[in-house]
Short mmCIF file of C-alpha atoms and ligand atoms in Angstrom, two decimals:
data_model
loop_
_atom_site.label_atom_id
_atom_site.label_comp_id
_atom_site.label_asym_id
_atom_site.label_seq_id
_atom_site.Cartn_x
_atom_site.Cartn_y
_atom_site.Cartn_z
CA UNK A 298 -4.59 4.63 35.59
CA UNK A 299 -3.02 1.84 33.13
CA UNK A 300 -2.68 -1.58 35.01
CA UNK A 301 -1.71 -3.75 32.01
CA UNK A 302 2.17 -3.99 32.74
CA UNK A 303 3.15 -5.45 30.21
CA UNK A 304 7.23 -6.17 28.78
CA UNK A 305 8.88 -4.89 26.00
CA UNK A 306 7.76 -5.93 22.80
CA UNK A 307 3.95 -6.12 23.74
CA UNK A 308 3.38 -9.36 22.21
CA UNK A 309 2.41 -11.03 25.23
CA UNK A 310 -0.61 -8.66 27.22
CA UNK A 311 -0.79 -10.97 30.23
CA UNK A 312 0.33 -8.54 33.71
CA UNK A 313 3.59 -9.70 34.82
CA UNK A 314 5.34 -8.60 38.74
CA UNK A 315 8.68 -8.01 40.08
CA UNK A 316 9.71 -11.06 40.46
CA UNK A 317 10.26 -10.66 43.74
CA UNK A 318 9.20 -10.08 47.17
CA UNK A 319 9.41 -7.97 50.30
CA UNK A 320 10.95 -8.90 53.59
CA UNK A 321 11.66 -5.32 55.49
CA UNK A 322 10.23 -2.35 54.47
CA UNK A 323 11.57 1.84 54.63
CA UNK A 324 8.73 3.70 55.35
CA UNK A 325 8.75 7.40 52.85
CA UNK A 326 8.39 10.28 54.27
CA UNK A 327 5.74 12.85 52.73
CA UNK A 328 6.25 17.06 52.47
CA UNK A 329 3.73 19.35 52.49
CA UNK A 330 4.37 21.67 48.91
CA UNK A 331 5.44 25.07 51.64
CA UNK A 332 8.43 22.46 52.77
CA UNK A 333 9.07 21.55 49.02
CA UNK A 334 9.20 25.01 48.29
CA UNK A 335 12.06 25.15 50.76
CA UNK A 336 13.89 23.00 50.81
CA UNK A 337 14.74 23.81 47.05
CA UNK A 338 15.18 27.54 47.36
CA UNK A 339 17.16 26.23 49.93
CA UNK A 340 18.79 23.29 47.15
CA UNK A 341 20.00 26.09 45.05
CA UNK A 342 17.10 24.26 43.12
CA UNK A 343 19.97 21.83 42.25
CA UNK A 344 18.21 18.10 43.39
CA UNK A 345 21.89 16.53 44.14
CA UNK A 346 21.80 19.66 47.17
CA UNK A 347 18.44 17.98 48.10
CA UNK A 348 18.47 16.54 51.78
CA UNK A 349 17.02 12.68 51.29
CA UNK A 350 14.84 13.00 53.84
CA UNK A 351 12.35 16.22 52.20
CA UNK A 352 12.51 13.22 49.18
CA UNK A 353 9.20 11.39 48.49
CA UNK A 354 10.43 8.84 45.72
CA UNK A 355 14.22 9.08 44.66
CA UNK A 356 14.79 8.67 40.61
CA UNK A 357 18.15 11.16 41.34
CA UNK A 358 20.09 7.53 39.98
CA UNK A 359 20.01 3.75 40.05
CA UNK A 360 23.66 4.48 41.30
CA UNK A 361 24.51 2.70 44.64
CA UNK A 362 20.89 2.26 45.16
CA UNK A 363 19.43 -1.14 44.82
CA UNK A 364 17.68 -2.98 47.54
CA UNK A 365 20.01 -6.00 48.05
CA UNK A 366 18.96 -10.22 47.84
CA UNK A 367 18.26 -11.97 50.49
CA UNK A 368 21.29 -14.13 49.43
CA UNK A 369 23.97 -10.02 49.30
CA UNK A 370 22.28 -9.53 52.93
CA UNK A 371 23.84 -12.82 53.67
CA UNK A 372 26.77 -12.81 52.25
CA UNK A 373 27.77 -9.61 53.72
CA UNK A 374 28.30 -12.26 56.86
CA UNK A 375 30.46 -13.60 55.09
CA UNK A 376 33.06 -10.82 55.05
CA UNK A 377 36.28 -11.68 55.44
CA UNK A 378 37.92 -8.05 56.93
CA UNK A 379 41.69 -9.67 56.38
CA UNK A 380 43.86 -5.76 54.84
CA UNK A 381 45.69 -8.71 52.17
CA UNK A 382 44.57 -11.22 50.42
CA UNK A 383 40.40 -11.74 51.69
CA UNK A 384 38.61 -14.80 51.15
CA UNK A 385 36.01 -11.99 49.75
CA UNK A 386 38.52 -10.23 46.96
CA UNK A 387 39.15 -13.83 45.36
CA UNK A 388 35.11 -14.36 44.68
CA UNK A 389 34.51 -11.87 43.49
CA UNK A 390 37.73 -11.94 41.01
CA UNK A 391 36.39 -15.22 39.66
CA UNK A 392 32.95 -13.68 39.22
CA UNK A 393 34.36 -10.84 36.75
CA UNK A 394 36.65 -13.89 35.10
CA UNK A 395 33.43 -16.28 35.10
CA UNK A 396 31.26 -13.84 33.49
CA UNK A 397 33.36 -11.26 31.64
CA UNK A 398 36.08 -12.90 30.41
CA UNK A 399 38.64 -10.67 31.96
CA UNK A 400 42.74 -11.83 32.83
CA UNK A 401 43.17 -9.35 35.37
CA UNK A 402 41.60 -7.51 37.41
CA UNK A 403 41.78 -5.06 40.54
CA UNK A 404 39.08 -3.49 42.27
CA UNK A 405 38.11 0.08 42.57
CA UNK A 406 35.69 2.20 45.65
CA UNK A 407 33.22 2.60 42.31
CA UNK A 408 33.52 3.74 39.17
CA UNK A 409 35.22 6.23 38.73
CA UNK A 410 37.93 5.29 40.98
CA UNK A 411 38.54 1.95 37.45
CA UNK A 412 38.29 5.59 35.12
CA UNK A 413 40.98 7.17 36.86
CA UNK A 414 43.57 4.49 36.94
CA UNK A 415 42.91 3.56 33.48
CA UNK A 416 42.92 7.24 31.64
CA UNK A 417 46.47 7.33 34.30
CA UNK A 418 48.03 4.38 32.91
CA UNK A 419 46.82 4.59 29.56
CA UNK A 420 46.76 7.86 28.30
CA UNK A 421 49.48 10.62 27.44
CA UNK A 422 48.99 14.06 27.16
CA UNK A 423 47.89 14.75 23.47
CA UNK A 424 46.47 11.74 23.49
CA UNK A 425 42.50 10.95 21.48
CA UNK A 426 40.04 9.04 22.49
CA UNK A 427 36.46 8.91 20.54
CA UNK A 428 33.63 7.61 22.69
CA UNK A 429 29.96 6.67 22.51
CA UNK A 430 28.65 9.82 23.98
CA UNK A 431 30.07 11.06 26.44
CA UNK A 432 29.60 10.74 29.82
CA UNK A 433 30.50 13.15 32.69
CA UNK A 434 33.65 11.40 35.37
CA UNK A 435 34.14 8.50 32.44
CA UNK A 436 35.24 12.21 30.25
CA UNK A 437 36.63 14.26 32.32
CA UNK A 438 39.19 11.68 33.73
CA UNK A 439 40.68 11.43 30.34
CA UNK A 440 40.46 14.72 29.82
CA UNK A 441 43.01 15.11 33.26
CA UNK A 442 45.26 12.63 32.15
CA UNK A 443 45.29 15.07 28.91
CA UNK A 444 43.40 13.59 26.49
CA UNK A 445 40.93 14.96 23.69
CA UNK A 446 37.51 13.00 23.65
CA UNK A 447 35.72 12.81 20.09
CA UNK A 448 32.69 11.86 20.61
CA UNK A 449 31.53 8.84 17.86
CA UNK A 450 28.55 7.77 18.30
CA UNK A 451 26.40 7.69 14.95
CA UNK A 452 24.18 10.77 14.53
CA UNK A 453 20.41 9.20 16.10
CA UNK A 454 21.48 9.44 18.93
CA UNK A 455 21.24 13.17 19.41
CA UNK A 456 17.63 13.34 18.02
CA UNK A 457 15.26 12.05 20.52
CA UNK A 458 12.74 11.28 18.01
CA UNK A 459 14.88 8.55 16.61
CA UNK A 460 13.44 4.64 16.86
CA UNK A 461 17.21 3.37 15.66
CA UNK A 462 17.62 0.36 18.06
CA UNK A 463 20.47 0.66 18.82
CA UNK A 464 20.68 3.94 19.45
CA UNK A 465 24.15 3.33 21.46
CA UNK A 466 26.18 2.25 17.91
CA UNK A 467 29.69 3.42 17.02
CA UNK A 468 29.43 5.01 13.64
CA UNK A 469 32.37 3.20 12.23
CA UNK A 470 33.57 6.57 9.56
CA UNK A 471 33.52 9.09 12.18
CA UNK A 472 35.69 6.58 13.90
CA UNK A 473 37.89 6.27 10.88
CA UNK A 474 37.99 9.48 9.98
CA UNK A 475 39.32 10.30 13.34
CA UNK A 476 41.74 7.64 13.23
CA UNK A 477 42.95 9.93 9.99
CA UNK A 478 43.35 13.15 11.25
CA UNK A 479 45.06 12.29 14.49
CA UNK A 480 46.76 8.86 13.39
CA UNK A 481 46.54 5.61 15.77
CA UNK A 482 49.39 5.69 17.53
CA UNK A 483 47.75 8.68 19.47
CA UNK A 484 44.06 6.86 19.97
CA UNK A 485 45.77 4.42 23.54
CA UNK A 486 42.02 3.00 23.18
CA UNK A 487 37.83 3.37 22.10
CA UNK A 488 36.02 4.29 24.56
CA UNK A 489 33.59 2.22 24.17
CA UNK A 490 29.95 2.31 26.59
CA UNK A 491 27.19 -0.44 26.90
CA UNK A 492 24.32 0.81 27.23
CA UNK A 493 24.88 4.64 26.82
CA UNK A 494 23.84 6.37 30.46
CA UNK A 495 24.14 10.35 28.43
CA UNK A 496 22.37 8.95 25.84
CA UNK A 497 19.25 7.70 28.04
CA UNK A 498 20.35 4.37 28.58
CA UNK A 499 20.11 3.19 24.69
CA UNK A 500 21.84 -0.13 23.89
CA UNK A 501 24.82 -0.41 21.32
CA UNK A 502 24.79 -3.68 19.28
CA UNK A 503 27.14 -7.07 19.20
CA UNK A 504 26.72 -6.21 15.33
CA UNK A 505 28.17 -2.85 16.14
CA UNK A 506 30.44 -3.57 18.51
CA UNK A 507 32.05 -6.43 16.38
CA UNK A 508 32.56 -4.49 13.29
CA UNK A 509 34.36 -1.39 16.24
CA UNK A 510 36.81 -4.55 17.36
CA UNK A 511 37.52 -5.22 13.24
CA UNK A 512 38.20 -1.20 12.87
CA UNK A 513 40.72 -1.25 15.20
CA UNK A 514 42.67 -3.94 15.40
CA UNK A 515 43.52 -3.07 10.77
CA UNK A 516 45.22 -0.39 13.55
CA UNK A 517 46.46 -1.47 15.90
CA UNK A 518 43.82 0.43 18.72
CA UNK A 519 42.41 -1.31 21.81
CA UNK A 520 38.96 -0.88 23.21
CA UNK A 521 38.01 -0.59 26.40
CA UNK A 522 34.66 -1.16 27.61
CA UNK A 523 32.78 1.00 30.25
CA UNK A 524 31.12 -2.40 31.15
CA UNK A 525 28.74 -0.27 34.33
CA UNK A 526 25.34 -0.91 32.80
CA UNK A 527 26.49 -4.29 30.98
CA UNK A 528 23.84 -6.78 31.19
CA UNK A 529 21.24 -4.81 30.21
CA UNK A 530 22.33 -4.21 27.02
CA UNK A 531 22.77 -7.57 26.57
CA UNK A 532 18.76 -7.37 27.51
CA UNK A 533 18.50 -5.53 24.43
CA UNK A 534 20.70 -7.62 22.30
CA UNK A 535 18.77 -10.36 22.69
CA UNK A 536 15.42 -8.98 22.33
CA UNK A 537 16.54 -7.14 18.84
CA UNK A 538 19.27 -8.84 17.51
CA UNK A 539 19.60 -11.28 15.15
CA UNK A 540 20.71 -14.12 16.42
CA UNK A 541 21.02 -14.17 19.96
CA UNK A 542 16.93 -14.79 20.92
CA UNK A 543 17.80 -18.22 22.40
CA UNK A 544 21.61 -17.23 23.85
CA UNK A 545 21.04 -16.48 28.28
CA UNK A 546 21.98 -13.40 28.88
CA UNK A 547 26.40 -14.98 30.63
CA UNK A 548 26.41 -16.36 26.67
CA UNK A 549 26.00 -12.82 25.00
CA UNK A 550 27.83 -10.91 27.98
CA UNK A 551 31.03 -13.05 26.97
CA UNK A 552 31.10 -12.53 23.99
CA UNK A 553 30.57 -8.94 23.99
CA UNK A 554 33.29 -8.43 26.02
CA UNK A 555 35.83 -10.80 24.14
CA UNK A 556 35.45 -7.80 21.69
CA UNK A 557 37.00 -5.44 24.37
CA UNK A 558 40.50 -5.64 25.43
CA UNK A 559 39.22 -4.90 29.45
CA UNK A 560 36.75 -2.24 30.80
CA UNK A 561 36.56 -0.07 33.93
CA UNK A 562 33.02 -0.52 35.94
CA UNK A 563 30.56 1.21 38.54
CA UNK A 564 29.03 -1.51 40.34
CA UNK A 565 26.58 0.06 41.90
CA UNK A 566 24.08 -0.34 38.63
CA UNK A 567 24.43 -3.75 37.39
CA UNK A 568 25.98 -5.84 40.37
CA UNK A 569 23.09 -4.45 42.56
CA UNK A 570 25.26 -3.14 45.02
CA UNK A 571 25.48 -0.29 47.46
CA UNK A 572 29.16 0.62 46.30
CA UNK A 573 31.99 -0.81 44.59
CA UNK A 574 34.11 -0.84 41.31
CA UNK A 575 37.14 -2.94 39.44
CA UNK A 576 38.74 -1.83 36.37
CA UNK A 577 39.41 -5.28 34.79
CA UNK A 578 42.40 -6.14 30.75
CA UNK A 579 43.26 -8.96 29.31
CA UNK A 580 46.31 -7.12 29.43
CA UNK A 581 49.72 -7.80 31.69
CA UNK A 582 51.91 -4.07 30.89
CA UNK A 583 48.36 -2.77 31.80
CA UNK A 584 47.49 -5.19 34.54
CA UNK A 585 51.45 -4.28 35.89
CA UNK A 586 50.95 -0.53 36.13
CA UNK A 587 47.14 -0.43 37.37
CA UNK A 588 48.23 -3.59 39.56
CA UNK A 589 50.60 -0.31 41.27
CA UNK A 590 48.33 1.92 40.16
CA UNK A 591 45.13 1.06 42.43
CA UNK A 592 47.61 1.31 45.68
CA UNK A 593 47.70 4.85 46.27
CA UNK A 594 44.55 6.10 44.97
CA UNK A 595 42.09 3.41 46.16
CA UNK A 596 43.65 0.57 48.48
CA UNK A 597 45.07 -2.40 48.46
CA UNK A 598 45.36 -4.44 45.21
CA UNK A 599 42.94 -7.04 47.16
CA UNK A 600 40.20 -4.63 48.24
CA UNK A 601 40.69 -1.36 46.01
CA UNK A 602 38.10 0.82 48.69
CA UNK A 603 35.85 -2.04 49.31
CA UNK A 604 34.90 -3.83 52.97
CA UNK A 605 35.57 -7.75 52.45
CA UNK A 606 32.09 -8.03 52.45
CA UNK A 607 31.18 -5.36 49.40
CA UNK A 608 32.95 -7.43 47.49
CA UNK A 609 31.00 -10.76 49.10
CA UNK A 610 27.88 -8.58 47.96
CA UNK A 611 29.10 -7.79 44.58
CA UNK A 612 30.14 -10.97 43.54
CA UNK A 613 26.61 -12.21 44.25
CA UNK A 614 24.66 -9.65 42.70
CA UNK A 615 26.74 -10.38 39.34
CA UNK A 616 24.93 -13.88 39.32
CA UNK A 617 21.81 -12.54 40.19
CA UNK A 618 22.21 -9.24 37.84
CA UNK A 619 22.01 -12.20 34.60
CA UNK A 620 18.51 -13.80 35.67
CA UNK A 621 16.26 -13.28 32.66
CA UNK A 622 13.07 -12.82 34.25
CA UNK A 623 15.52 -10.24 37.35
CA UNK A 624 16.49 -7.84 34.05
CA UNK A 625 13.01 -8.38 32.20
CA UNK A 626 11.46 -6.90 34.99
CA UNK A 627 13.53 -4.08 35.84
CA UNK A 628 13.71 -2.88 32.33
CA UNK A 629 10.01 -3.70 31.95
CA UNK A 630 9.77 -1.46 34.80
CA UNK A 631 11.24 1.25 32.74
CA UNK A 632 9.20 0.63 29.69
CA UNK A 633 6.18 0.44 32.29
CA UNK A 634 6.53 4.92 33.72
CA UNK A 635 7.06 4.83 29.86
CA UNK A 636 4.19 3.30 28.16
CA UNK A 637 2.03 5.51 31.07
CA UNK A 638 3.47 8.76 29.57
CA UNK A 639 3.21 8.17 26.41
CA UNK A 640 -0.69 8.29 27.10
CA UNK A 641 -1.11 11.29 27.23
CA UNK A 642 2.24 12.19 24.85
CA UNK A 643 4.78 13.48 26.89
CA UNK A 644 7.94 13.85 25.10
CA UNK A 645 11.10 11.56 26.33
CA UNK A 646 13.73 9.90 24.64
CA UNK A 647 12.53 6.90 22.37
CA UNK A 648 13.16 3.80 22.80
CA UNK A 649 13.24 3.78 26.56
CA UNK A 650 16.08 2.99 27.45
CA UNK A 651 17.51 0.47 30.08
CA UNK A 652 17.83 2.29 33.84
CA UNK A 653 15.38 5.67 33.10
CA UNK A 654 12.97 7.93 31.47
CA UNK A 655 14.60 10.83 29.99
CA UNK A 656 11.94 13.56 29.76
CA UNK A 657 13.12 16.04 26.73
CA UNK A 658 13.16 19.31 28.51
CA UNK A 659 13.50 20.77 25.12
CA UNK A 660 10.36 19.90 23.71
CA UNK A 661 9.28 20.32 26.90
CA UNK A 662 9.44 23.95 27.32
CA UNK A 663 10.11 25.16 23.97
CA UNK A 664 10.11 28.27 25.38
CA UNK A 665 13.44 27.92 27.35
CA UNK A 666 16.53 28.22 26.03
CA UNK A 667 19.25 26.65 27.28
CA UNK A 668 20.37 29.07 28.82
CA UNK A 669 18.11 28.99 31.28
CA UNK A 670 18.21 25.73 31.66
CA UNK A 671 15.34 24.02 31.12
CA UNK A 672 16.10 20.79 32.65
CA UNK A 673 17.65 21.48 35.66
CA UNK A 674 14.54 23.86 35.83
CA UNK A 675 11.89 20.48 34.86
CA UNK A 676 13.76 18.79 37.72
CA UNK A 677 13.35 21.84 40.05
CA UNK A 678 9.63 21.49 39.27
CA UNK A 679 9.61 18.00 39.41
CA UNK A 680 10.09 18.38 43.31
CA UNK A 681 7.71 21.14 44.01
CA UNK A 682 5.12 19.15 42.58
CA UNK A 683 5.09 15.75 44.09
CA UNK A 684 8.93 15.18 46.55
CA UNK A 685 10.38 13.69 43.39
CA UNK A 686 13.64 13.82 42.60
CA UNK A 687 15.03 13.38 39.33
CA UNK A 688 18.02 14.50 36.99
CA UNK A 689 19.43 17.67 35.12
CA UNK A 690 21.49 15.63 31.80
CA UNK A 691 21.55 18.71 29.69
CA UNK A 692 24.26 21.99 29.64
CA UNK A 693 24.94 21.85 33.22
CA UNK A 694 26.23 18.24 33.13
CA UNK A 695 27.86 18.70 30.10
CA UNK A 696 30.05 21.74 31.60
CA UNK A 697 32.36 23.83 29.46
CA UNK A 698 34.91 23.04 27.26
CA UNK A 699 38.90 22.91 28.39
CA UNK A 700 39.93 25.07 25.83
CA UNK A 701 37.84 27.89 24.88
CA UNK A 702 36.27 28.06 28.38
CA UNK A 703 32.41 28.21 27.09
CA UNK A 704 29.24 26.84 27.97
CA UNK A 705 28.75 23.22 25.48
CA UNK A 706 25.66 22.96 24.48
CA UNK A 707 24.85 19.18 24.44
CA UNK A 708 21.49 18.70 21.77
CA UNK A 709 19.72 16.70 23.94
CA UNK A 710 18.98 18.64 27.52
CA UNK A 711 17.41 15.27 29.12
CA UNK A 712 15.99 15.39 33.09
CA UNK A 713 15.92 12.29 33.77
CA UNK A 714 14.07 9.68 35.75
CA UNK A 715 16.02 6.95 37.61
CA UNK A 716 15.12 3.53 38.44
CA UNK A 717 16.30 2.02 40.87
CA UNK A 718 17.14 -1.52 40.84
CA UNK A 719 13.96 -3.80 43.02
CA UNK A 720 13.54 -1.01 44.83
CA UNK A 721 10.76 0.25 43.29
CA UNK A 722 6.49 -1.14 42.41
CA UNK A 723 4.49 -0.08 39.88
CA UNK A 724 2.34 1.97 42.34
CA UNK A 725 5.45 4.37 42.25
CA UNK A 726 5.30 4.49 38.85
CA UNK A 727 1.78 5.20 38.74
CA UNK A 728 2.96 8.39 40.97
CA UNK A 729 5.88 9.48 38.97
CA UNK A 730 3.47 9.38 35.67
CA UNK A 731 0.69 12.01 37.09
CA UNK A 732 3.08 13.57 38.53
CA UNK A 733 5.09 14.25 35.40
CA UNK A 734 1.94 14.54 33.90
CA UNK A 735 0.45 17.80 36.12
CA UNK A 736 3.95 19.72 35.29
CA UNK A 737 3.13 19.08 31.43
CA UNK A 738 0.04 20.64 31.18
CA UNK A 739 1.33 23.63 34.25
CA UNK A 740 4.88 23.82 31.69
CA UNK A 741 3.78 27.60 30.15
CA UNK A 742 4.11 29.49 33.60
CA UNK A 743 7.35 28.11 33.94
CA UNK A 744 10.38 30.13 33.00
CA UNK A 745 13.71 28.93 33.79
CA UNK A 746 16.34 29.28 36.17
CA UNK A 747 20.23 31.21 36.40
CA UNK A 748 22.63 29.97 36.76
CA UNK A 749 24.31 31.26 40.38
CA UNK A 750 27.60 29.78 41.58
CA UNK A 751 29.20 27.36 39.37
CA UNK A 752 32.10 24.47 40.58
CA UNK A 753 35.27 24.28 39.07
CA UNK A 754 34.86 20.37 38.39
CA UNK A 755 32.13 18.07 37.38
CA UNK A 756 29.65 21.41 38.02
CA UNK A 757 26.20 19.59 37.87
CA UNK A 758 26.68 18.15 41.53
CA UNK A 759 27.16 21.02 43.30
CA UNK A 760 25.86 24.62 40.84
CA UNK A 761 23.37 26.40 42.57
CA UNK A 762 20.61 28.88 41.49
CA UNK A 763 17.76 31.08 41.41
CA UNK A 764 14.31 31.09 39.62
CA UNK A 765 14.25 33.84 36.74
N1 LIG B 179 30.03 5.26 33.46
C1 LIG B 179 28.92 4.87 33.81
C2 LIG B 179 27.73 5.38 32.60
C3 LIG B 179 28.37 5.84 34.37
O1 LIG B 179 26.38 5.82 34.33
C4 LIG B 179 28.68 5.48 35.72
C5 LIG B 179 27.58 6.94 37.21
C6 LIG B 179 30.00 5.83 35.69
C7 LIG B 179 30.66 5.38 34.87
C8 LIG B 179 30.70 6.42 37.09
O2 LIG B 179 30.85 5.18 37.97
O3 LIG B 179 29.42 6.86 40.05
O4 LIG B 179 30.36 4.62 40.66
O5 LIG B 179 31.82 6.56 40.36
N2 LIG B 179 27.28 7.48 37.00
C9 LIG B 179 25.88 7.27 37.67
C10 LIG B 179 24.61 8.26 37.44
C11 LIG B 179 26.84 8.55 38.86
O6 LIG B 179 23.99 8.20 37.92
O7 LIG B 179 24.58 8.11 36.21
P1 LIG B 179 30.48 5.68 39.85
#
């Protein structure tokens, strides 16, 4: 097994290590193949329905699964659990202002809480929302508020083999064409994600954000950022875009956010916490509305569904996420796994994104058509092989078209190996790579799944399947 633990650009072939040491350990449990056969059948071949006690290495998501630092845990003891005006809220507000630069913010229990508030406050029925690829909960709230979502990401994002350095970029011609078609007044905002989760954790460039801002300024359209993994995006800008090599992540982040009017945030990712989020804006009128709405759905505007201690941990996590050594190791660990898989020509989305390896299930199982749910199948196979848990990001996640009721058939049919922050080591990545290889070697014998239960909303979370 490769021991070369290389970083990004590959000029420096010296080994590197995680920039932290371990103070507390959580034992992992291994299972037998027979136990896993039973567990995955009980779970309806949906990895969301497995019990975590039956999972060995959990790569379901990087959401809320981070290891907090000793400083964050110390911050938890400083929780001010006052119903109103908690000191921790003011710390959080100050950290968001300092690093993201927005004037006003409300805390929310997690990202989708912020998406709900923004969608309700900004969208009117019949509106159109363009975005650089959909995200499940984000689009759901936009549609529920009466909007139609339009994917305006560049075509390269839908091509798993394209090596475009900024596959998250917005296609300005597609955006202009939509404005011409529906009219600027029907577009409450552009929904801009950095990085783009469903495209494989792919970044958007500073140049693109600036160009989108200019285009939107000409038409009086706002831009709301999904800032969930924005700091990860800033590392890619520093590495790949001219003029940013010598800037700090904090400087790059502030410039990027300045091209937008506000942001929704799932703190469960970049902020290195287990729960929390926020919604921020520079627009005083919108702020008035969301500060009022937050008390209906989340909690008072100084806690928004979070405990004081959680707001404190998040305020501290914001600072930690901007540390370059940390961020290089975070993205570097994902790349390390990619390099291992590449030795065996295993198909996955390239270039490697910020938070996960996205296996290309269409290329993995060319004999399965999309109705046999190749990504879902691969997630189940990986669990059966080793107890590693991954996530479907294909036809099941895409859901049904609200108008026609048909499956939406995304070009990308991916199985995501999502790396939690500061949780696993290189050795875990070696084990993961070997298990993926074992599944790849057996790929011809796999027959796919049938969906036997389909929930109405966000079906991927709770759908059930049977073997074909
Ligand atoms: N936006 C993006 C880009 C996300 O990845 C997520 C969550 C959300 C918004 C919603 O945030 O979960 O805090 O309500 N992504 C998780 C994932 C669930 O596994 O990719 P949330």
